[in-house]
XYZ file of C-alpha atoms in Angstrom:
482
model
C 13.126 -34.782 -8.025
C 16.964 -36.039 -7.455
C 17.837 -32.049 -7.319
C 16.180 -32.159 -3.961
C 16.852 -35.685 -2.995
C 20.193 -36.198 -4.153
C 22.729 -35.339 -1.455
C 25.989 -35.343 -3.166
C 25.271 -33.577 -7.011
C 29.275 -33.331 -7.983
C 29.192 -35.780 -9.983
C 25.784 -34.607 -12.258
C 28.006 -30.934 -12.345
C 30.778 -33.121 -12.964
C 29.366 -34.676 -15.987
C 27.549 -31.606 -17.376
C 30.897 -29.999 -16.878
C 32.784 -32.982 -19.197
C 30.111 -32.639 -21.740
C 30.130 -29.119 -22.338
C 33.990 -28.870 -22.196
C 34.252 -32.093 -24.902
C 31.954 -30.261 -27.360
C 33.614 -26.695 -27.151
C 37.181 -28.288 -27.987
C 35.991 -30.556 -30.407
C 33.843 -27.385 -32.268
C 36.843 -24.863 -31.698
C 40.119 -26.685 -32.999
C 38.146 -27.444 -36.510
C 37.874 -23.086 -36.800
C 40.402 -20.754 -37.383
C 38.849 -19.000 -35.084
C 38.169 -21.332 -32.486
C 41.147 -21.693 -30.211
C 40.717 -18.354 -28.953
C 36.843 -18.515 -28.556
C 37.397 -21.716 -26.464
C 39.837 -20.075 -24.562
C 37.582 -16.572 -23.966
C 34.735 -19.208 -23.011
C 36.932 -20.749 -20.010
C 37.848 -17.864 -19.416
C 34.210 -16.742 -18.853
C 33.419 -19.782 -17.009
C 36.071 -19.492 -14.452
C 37.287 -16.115 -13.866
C 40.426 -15.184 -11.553
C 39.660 -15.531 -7.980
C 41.179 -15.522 -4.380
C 41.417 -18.367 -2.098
C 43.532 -18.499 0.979
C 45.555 -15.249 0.262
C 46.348 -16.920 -3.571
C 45.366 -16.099 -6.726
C 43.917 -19.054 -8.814
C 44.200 -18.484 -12.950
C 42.252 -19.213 -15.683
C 42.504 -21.937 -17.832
C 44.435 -19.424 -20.539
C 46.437 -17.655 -17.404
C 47.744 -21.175 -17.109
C 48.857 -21.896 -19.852
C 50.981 -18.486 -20.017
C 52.030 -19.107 -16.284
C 53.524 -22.713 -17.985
C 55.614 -20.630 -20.372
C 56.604 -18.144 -17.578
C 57.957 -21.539 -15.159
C 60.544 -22.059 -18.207
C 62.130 -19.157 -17.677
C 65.029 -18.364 -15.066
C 65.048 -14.365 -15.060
C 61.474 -12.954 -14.300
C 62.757 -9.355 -15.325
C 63.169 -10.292 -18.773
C 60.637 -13.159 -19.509
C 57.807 -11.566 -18.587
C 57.885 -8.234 -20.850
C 58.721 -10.956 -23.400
C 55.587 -12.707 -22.510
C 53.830 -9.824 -22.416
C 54.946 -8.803 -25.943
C 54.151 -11.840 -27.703
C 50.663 -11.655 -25.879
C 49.983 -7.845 -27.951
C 51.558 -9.278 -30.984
C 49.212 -12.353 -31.035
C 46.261 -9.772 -30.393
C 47.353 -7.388 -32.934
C 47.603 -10.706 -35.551
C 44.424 -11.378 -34.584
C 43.197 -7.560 -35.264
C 44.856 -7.538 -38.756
C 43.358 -10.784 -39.870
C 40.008 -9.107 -38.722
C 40.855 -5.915 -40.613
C 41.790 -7.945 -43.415
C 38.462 -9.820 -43.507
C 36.240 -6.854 -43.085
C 37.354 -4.844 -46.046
C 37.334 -8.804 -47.771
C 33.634 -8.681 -47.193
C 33.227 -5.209 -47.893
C 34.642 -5.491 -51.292
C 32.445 -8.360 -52.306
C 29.608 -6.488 -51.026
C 30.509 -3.054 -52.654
C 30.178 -3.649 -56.320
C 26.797 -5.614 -55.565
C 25.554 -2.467 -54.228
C 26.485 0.134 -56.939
C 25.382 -2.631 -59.946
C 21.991 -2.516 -57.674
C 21.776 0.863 -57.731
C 23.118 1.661 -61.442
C 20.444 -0.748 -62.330
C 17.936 1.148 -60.895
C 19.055 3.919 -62.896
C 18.780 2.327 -65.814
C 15.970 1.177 -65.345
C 14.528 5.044 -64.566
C 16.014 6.316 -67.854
C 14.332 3.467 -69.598
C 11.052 4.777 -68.386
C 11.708 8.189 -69.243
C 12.094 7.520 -72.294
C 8.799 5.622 -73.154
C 7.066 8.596 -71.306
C 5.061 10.739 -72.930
C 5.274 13.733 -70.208
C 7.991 16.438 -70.156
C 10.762 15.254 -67.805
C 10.794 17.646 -64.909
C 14.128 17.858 -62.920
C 13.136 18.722 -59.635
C 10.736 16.030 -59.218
C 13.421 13.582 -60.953
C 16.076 14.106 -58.727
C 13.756 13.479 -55.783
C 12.972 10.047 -57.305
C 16.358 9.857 -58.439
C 18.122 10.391 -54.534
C 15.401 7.837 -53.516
C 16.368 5.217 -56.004
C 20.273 5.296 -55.368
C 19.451 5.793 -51.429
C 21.720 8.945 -51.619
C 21.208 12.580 -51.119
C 21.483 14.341 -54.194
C 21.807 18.010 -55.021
C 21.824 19.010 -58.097
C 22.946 22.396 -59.667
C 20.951 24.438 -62.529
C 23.522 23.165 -64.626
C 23.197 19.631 -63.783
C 19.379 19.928 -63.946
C 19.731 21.757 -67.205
C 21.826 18.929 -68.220
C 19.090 16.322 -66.758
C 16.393 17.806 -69.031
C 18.455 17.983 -72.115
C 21.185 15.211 -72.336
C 19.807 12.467 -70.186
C 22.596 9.919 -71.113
C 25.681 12.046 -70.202
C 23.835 13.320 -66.854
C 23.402 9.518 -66.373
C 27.135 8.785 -66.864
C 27.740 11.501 -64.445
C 25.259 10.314 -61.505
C 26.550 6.499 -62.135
C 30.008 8.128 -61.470
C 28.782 10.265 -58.463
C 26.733 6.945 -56.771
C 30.300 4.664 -57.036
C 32.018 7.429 -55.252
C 29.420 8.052 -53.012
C 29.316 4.476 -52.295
C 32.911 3.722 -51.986
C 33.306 6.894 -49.607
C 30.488 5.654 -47.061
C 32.119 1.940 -46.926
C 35.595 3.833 -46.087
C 34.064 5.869 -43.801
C 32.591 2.658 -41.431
C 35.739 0.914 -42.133
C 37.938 3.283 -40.552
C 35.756 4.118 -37.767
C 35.247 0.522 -37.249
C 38.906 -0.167 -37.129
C 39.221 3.271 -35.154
C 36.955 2.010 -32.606
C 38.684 -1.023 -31.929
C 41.846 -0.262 -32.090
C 41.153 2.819 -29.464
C 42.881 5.105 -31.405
C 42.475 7.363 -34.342
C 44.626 6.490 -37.459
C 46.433 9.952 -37.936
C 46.411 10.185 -41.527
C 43.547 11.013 -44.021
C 41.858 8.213 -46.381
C 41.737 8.933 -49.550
C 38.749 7.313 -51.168
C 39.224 8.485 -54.252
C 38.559 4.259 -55.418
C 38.725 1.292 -53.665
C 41.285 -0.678 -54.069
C 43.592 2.393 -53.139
C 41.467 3.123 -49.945
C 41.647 -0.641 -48.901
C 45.178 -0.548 -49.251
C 45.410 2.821 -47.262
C 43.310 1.599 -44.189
C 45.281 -1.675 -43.955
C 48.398 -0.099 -43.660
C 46.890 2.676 -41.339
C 45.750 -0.314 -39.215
C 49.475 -1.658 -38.969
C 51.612 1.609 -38.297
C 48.716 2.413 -35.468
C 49.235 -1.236 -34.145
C 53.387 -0.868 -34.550
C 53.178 2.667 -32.483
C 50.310 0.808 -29.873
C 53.273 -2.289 -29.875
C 56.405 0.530 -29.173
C 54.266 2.397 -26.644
C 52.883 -0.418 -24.671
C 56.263 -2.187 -24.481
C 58.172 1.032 -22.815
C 55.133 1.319 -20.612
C 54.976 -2.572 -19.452
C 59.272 -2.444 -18.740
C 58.678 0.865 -16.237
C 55.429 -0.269 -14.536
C 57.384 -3.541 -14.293
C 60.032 -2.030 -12.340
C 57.383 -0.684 -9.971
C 55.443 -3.915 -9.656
C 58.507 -6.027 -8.859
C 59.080 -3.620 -5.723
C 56.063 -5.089 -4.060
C 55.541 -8.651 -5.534
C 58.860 -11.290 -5.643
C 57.701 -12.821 -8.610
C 58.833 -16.254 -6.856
C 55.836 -18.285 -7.083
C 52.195 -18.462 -9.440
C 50.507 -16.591 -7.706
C 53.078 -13.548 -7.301
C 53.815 -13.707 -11.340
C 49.770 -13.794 -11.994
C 49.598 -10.463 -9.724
C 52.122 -9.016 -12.321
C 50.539 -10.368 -15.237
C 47.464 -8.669 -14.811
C 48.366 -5.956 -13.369
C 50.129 -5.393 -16.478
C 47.941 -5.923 -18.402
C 45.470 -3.166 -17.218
C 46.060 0.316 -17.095
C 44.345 3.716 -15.881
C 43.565 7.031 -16.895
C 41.407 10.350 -15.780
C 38.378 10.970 -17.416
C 35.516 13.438 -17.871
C 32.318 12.389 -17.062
C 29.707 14.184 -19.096
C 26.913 12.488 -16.326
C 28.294 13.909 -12.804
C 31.006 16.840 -14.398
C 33.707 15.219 -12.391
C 36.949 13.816 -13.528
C 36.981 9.919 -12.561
C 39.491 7.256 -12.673
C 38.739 4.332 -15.602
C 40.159 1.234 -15.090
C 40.813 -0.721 -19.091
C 42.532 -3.688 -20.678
C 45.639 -2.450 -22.435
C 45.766 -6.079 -24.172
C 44.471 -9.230 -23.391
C 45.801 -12.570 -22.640
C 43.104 -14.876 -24.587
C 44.770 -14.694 -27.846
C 48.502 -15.727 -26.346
C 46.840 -18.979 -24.703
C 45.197 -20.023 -28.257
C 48.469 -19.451 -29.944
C 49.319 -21.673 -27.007
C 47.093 -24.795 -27.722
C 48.457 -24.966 -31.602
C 48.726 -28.454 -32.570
C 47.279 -29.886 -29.243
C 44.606 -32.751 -29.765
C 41.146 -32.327 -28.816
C 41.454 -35.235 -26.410
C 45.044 -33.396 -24.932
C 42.861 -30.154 -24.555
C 40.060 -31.396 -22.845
C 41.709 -33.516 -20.468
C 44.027 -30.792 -19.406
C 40.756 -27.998 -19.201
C 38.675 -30.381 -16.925
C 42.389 -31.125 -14.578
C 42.213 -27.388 -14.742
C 38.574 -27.210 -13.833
C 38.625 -29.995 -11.187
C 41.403 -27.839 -9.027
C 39.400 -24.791 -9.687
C 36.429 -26.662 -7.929
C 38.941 -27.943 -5.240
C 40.256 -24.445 -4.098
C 36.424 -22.446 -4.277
C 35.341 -25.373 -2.241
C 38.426 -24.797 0.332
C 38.183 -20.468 -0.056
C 34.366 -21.174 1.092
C 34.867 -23.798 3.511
C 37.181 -21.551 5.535
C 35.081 -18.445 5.238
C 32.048 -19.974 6.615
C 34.319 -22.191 9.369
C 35.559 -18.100 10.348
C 31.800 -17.034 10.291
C 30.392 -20.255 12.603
C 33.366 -20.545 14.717
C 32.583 -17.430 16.414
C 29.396 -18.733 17.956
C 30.039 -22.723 17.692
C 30.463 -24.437 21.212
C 30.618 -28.187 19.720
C 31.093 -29.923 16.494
C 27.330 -29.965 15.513
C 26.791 -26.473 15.098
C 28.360 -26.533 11.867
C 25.242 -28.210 10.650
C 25.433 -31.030 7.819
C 29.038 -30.844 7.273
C 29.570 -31.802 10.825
C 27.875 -35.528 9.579
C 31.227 -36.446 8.159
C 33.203 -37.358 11.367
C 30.347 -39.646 12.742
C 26.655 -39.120 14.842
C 29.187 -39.938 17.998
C 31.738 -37.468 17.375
C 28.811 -34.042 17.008
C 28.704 -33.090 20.702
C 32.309 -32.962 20.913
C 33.605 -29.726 21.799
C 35.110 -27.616 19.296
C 38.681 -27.268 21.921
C 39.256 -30.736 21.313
C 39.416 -30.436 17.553
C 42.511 -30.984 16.384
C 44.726 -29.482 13.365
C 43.801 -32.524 11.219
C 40.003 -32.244 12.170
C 39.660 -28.425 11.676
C 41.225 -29.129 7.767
C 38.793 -32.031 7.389
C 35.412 -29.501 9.150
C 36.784 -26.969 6.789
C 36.663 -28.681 3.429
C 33.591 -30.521 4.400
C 31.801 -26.959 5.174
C 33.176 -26.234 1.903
C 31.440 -29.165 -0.162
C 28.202 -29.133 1.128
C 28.304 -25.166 0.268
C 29.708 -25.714 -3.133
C 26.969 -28.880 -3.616
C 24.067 -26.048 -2.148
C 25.239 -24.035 -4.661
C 25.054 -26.594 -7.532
C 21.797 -27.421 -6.384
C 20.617 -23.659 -6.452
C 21.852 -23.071 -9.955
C 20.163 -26.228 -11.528
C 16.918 -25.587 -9.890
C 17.216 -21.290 -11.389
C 18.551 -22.876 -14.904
C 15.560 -25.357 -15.171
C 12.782 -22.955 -13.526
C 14.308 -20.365 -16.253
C 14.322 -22.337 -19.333
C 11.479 -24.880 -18.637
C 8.837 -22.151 -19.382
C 10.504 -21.607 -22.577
C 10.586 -24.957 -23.644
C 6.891 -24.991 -22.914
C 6.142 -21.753 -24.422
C 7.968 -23.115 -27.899
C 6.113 -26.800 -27.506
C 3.052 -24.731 -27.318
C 3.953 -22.669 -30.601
C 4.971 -25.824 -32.665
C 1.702 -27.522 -31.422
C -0.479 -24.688 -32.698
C 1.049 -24.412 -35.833
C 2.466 -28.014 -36.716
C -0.670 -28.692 -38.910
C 0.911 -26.557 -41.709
C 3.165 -29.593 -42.079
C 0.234 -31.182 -44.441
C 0.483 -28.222 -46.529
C 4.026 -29.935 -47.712
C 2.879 -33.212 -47.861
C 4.372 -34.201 -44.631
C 2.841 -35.897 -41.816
C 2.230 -33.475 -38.887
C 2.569 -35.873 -35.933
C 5.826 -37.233 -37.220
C 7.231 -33.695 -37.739
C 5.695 -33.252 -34.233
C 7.211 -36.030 -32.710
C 10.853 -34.946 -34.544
C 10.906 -31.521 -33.458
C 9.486 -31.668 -30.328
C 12.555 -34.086 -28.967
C 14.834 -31.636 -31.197
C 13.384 -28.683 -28.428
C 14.109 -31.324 -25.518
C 17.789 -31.959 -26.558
C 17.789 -28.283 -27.106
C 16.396 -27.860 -23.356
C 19.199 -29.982 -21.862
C 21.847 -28.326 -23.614
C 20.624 -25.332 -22.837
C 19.936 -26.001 -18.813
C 23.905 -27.548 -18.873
C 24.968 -24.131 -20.401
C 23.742 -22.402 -18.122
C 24.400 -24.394 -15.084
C 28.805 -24.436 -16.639
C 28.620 -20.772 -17.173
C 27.873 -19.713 -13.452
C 29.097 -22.299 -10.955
C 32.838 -21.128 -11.230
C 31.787 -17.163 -11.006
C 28.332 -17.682 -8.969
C 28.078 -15.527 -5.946
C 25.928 -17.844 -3.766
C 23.793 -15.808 -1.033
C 24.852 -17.045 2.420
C 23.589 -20.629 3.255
C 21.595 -20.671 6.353
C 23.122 -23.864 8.544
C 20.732 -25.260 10.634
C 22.436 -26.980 13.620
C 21.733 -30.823 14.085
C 20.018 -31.964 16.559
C 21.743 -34.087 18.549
C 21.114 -36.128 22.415
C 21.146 -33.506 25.447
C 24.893 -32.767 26.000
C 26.610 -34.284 29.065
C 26.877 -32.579 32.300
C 29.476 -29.879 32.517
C 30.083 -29.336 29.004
C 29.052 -25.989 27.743
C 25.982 -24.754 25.588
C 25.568 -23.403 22.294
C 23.902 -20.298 22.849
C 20.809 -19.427 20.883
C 19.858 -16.404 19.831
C 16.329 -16.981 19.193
C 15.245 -17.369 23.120
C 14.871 -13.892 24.900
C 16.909 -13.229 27.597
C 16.176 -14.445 31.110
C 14.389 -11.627 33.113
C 12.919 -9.654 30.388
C 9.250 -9.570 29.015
C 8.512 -10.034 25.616
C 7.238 -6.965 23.786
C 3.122 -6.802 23.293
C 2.424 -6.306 19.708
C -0.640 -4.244 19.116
């Protein structure tokens, strides 16, 4: 009920917003990983956006922007920024390459014992079998065992028939290679794939350790050439940039940051036949801003990510506030046509006529339109989240009600468990519904808030009118509908 009583909901966002924030920084700077999840997150929450002809940053913009006010020749700090940004995104790409062949060796040899032990375990049987052995059936059980195709020639079924233990050496040998060729094969297309680029040189997967050892250093001359390219490319584009932005102040150096940092190219589209123009990321920022936040405190982070937030909040609520003061202005007469936001400067001052609003009163109409907007908007998102994920809370209280009584099965009582679960779902709910409510109110796109003038005493004698366009114009009949 207070989401539709409650005038004022910043500080419920507000809160949510703190809450959410705390628990992210807290969670990412115990993970090696974390920094730059927290700072992709933010990053998510609050994109880039315009306000008043200005470019506002992320969270991990700003913290590049800080290093960028350091430095006294833009020309030269910013393709240094710029290259510690791709080398902290290549680190992060190696580490990743690194930890995906890691996994890939501890899962390798798993798979080829499984499958030898299947063989064996098919030989075994063979022998304790009292039929004739037939090859062409055996290798069909045999390819479905290892989970490989397998051809085999006459001599090899020949040799199947009449010297099971050799052909058995021969197919253990055949399923390791097969095995260690396949995990190659993803590896490199993986790393391919993310990278963007092909490696150049064959694999050879002739065993692992050398193929591991091939791909890793694959990954690092493509990364070294991506590193050499990108660099000549960022010093000429940045030449070209600096013709049209001064690089003076934040917003001017953000322009060139991400312009930078994306790049174009002419494409075939297999859908329409046409050539088309694709926008792309040539690196990314995120990884420079959690190199950024190393050995920051949890408590440093958060307070400087909700300052960050909080001004965020400040300049939406002042790009909105002016573009609904444009819109209104154009039809507004006096100060109550701006609807509830007019209710800040007094019930005396609303029939006052817009003329006689000064400088001072236009900046304080402005960011008032702007906060009741922004608080609309607040309101419309927590009323979507909770309509959303209610029914799912309710649809999973329904499930552990129907099936709670299984609980006696493990000698537990089933209304305790109830009772324990059920307020885990709640928590689960809240968190949830604040989720949800943080990851749109920075990037959410409200539909335009219908403004109801307020309705005020009769206006004085000789002051003009609001016009309204609902009454039909004087002289003319209203249309018959039949």
């Amino acid at each position: 009920d207070r989401i539709f009583t409650k005038q004022d909901l910043t500080e419920d966002v507000a809160d949510m917003l703190q809450g959410e924030v705390e628990s992210r920084v807290e969670a990412a700077l115990v993970d090696e990983e974390g920094p730059w999840k927290l700072i992709a997150w933010l990053e998510g929450v609050q994109p880039p956006f315009e306000s008043q002809g200005r470019l506002f940053p992320t969270f991990g913009l700003s913290l590049v922007l800080n290093e960028l006010r350091q430095a006294d020749d833009i020309r030269q700090s910013i393709p240094q920024i710029v290259a510690r940004a791709i080398e902290t995104e290549h680190g992060h790409a190696e580490r990743a390459i690194q930890s995906l062949i890691d996994r890939t060796d501890e899962g390798l040899q798993a798979q080829i014992d499984e499958r030898k032990d299947s063989l064996d375990a098919f030989f075994e049987g063979q022998r304790d079998s009292e039929e004739p052995l037939r090859p062409q059936k055996a290798a069909e059980e045999l390819s479905a065992l290892i989970r490989l195709p397998l051809r085999l020639t006459g001599e090899q079924n020949r040799q199947l028939a009449d010297d099971p233990d050799r052909f058995k050496k021969w197919l253990g040998e055949y399923v390791e290679a097969q095995m260690i060729a396949l995990n190659v094969g993803r590896i490199a297309g993986a790393v391919e794939h993310r990278l963007g680029q092909p490696f150049g040189v064959e694999i050879e997967a002739s065993d692992w350790d050398s193929a591991a050892r091939q791909i890793l250093s694959a990954s690092q001359d493509l990364m070294q050439r991506q590193r050499e390219s990108l660099t000549a490319q960022v010093e000429r584009d940045l030449e070209v940039l600096l013709q049209r932005e001064s690089g003076d102040e934040d917003s001017s150096r953000l322009r060139l940051l991400l312009s930078l940092s994306q790049g174009a190219r002419t494409i075939f589209d297999q859908r329409t036949h046409r050539q088309v123009r694709q926008v792309f990321n040539r690196f990314n920022y995120v990884y420079l801003g959690a190199a950024l936040l190393a050995g920051r405190t949890s408590e440093d982070v958060t307070d400087s990510a909700m300052q960050h937030l909080e001004q965020a909040e400040a300049a939406l609520q002042t790009a909105w506030g002016h573009g609904e003061y444009a819109r209104l202005s154009q039809t507004a007469v006096r100060l109550a046509d701006f609807g509830p936001a007019a209710q800040a400067f007094g019930v005396e001052r609303l029939n006052e006529p817009l003329t006689a609003l000064g400088d001072a009163d236009v900046e304080q109409l402005i960011q008032a339109i702007g906060s009741y907007i922004l608080n609309e908007v607040k309101r419309q998102l927590l009323l979507s989240s909770i309509t959303e994920l209610w029914v799912d809370y309710l649809t999973k209280v329904e499930a552990l009600r129907v099936s709670i009584g299984l609980e006696a099965y493990a000698q537990r009582d089933p209304l305790v468990q109830y009772k324990g679960q059920a307020s885990q779902l709640f928590q689960q709910l809240l968190s949830d519904v604040r989720a949800a409510v943080i990851g749109r109110v920075f990037a959410y796109q409200p539909r335009r808030i219908e403004i109801t003038p307020t309705d005020v005493a009769e206006v004085a004698a000789g002051a003009p009118a609001a016009s309204t366009g609902s009454q039909p114009a004087a002289g003319k009949k209203k249309r018959k509908r039949h």
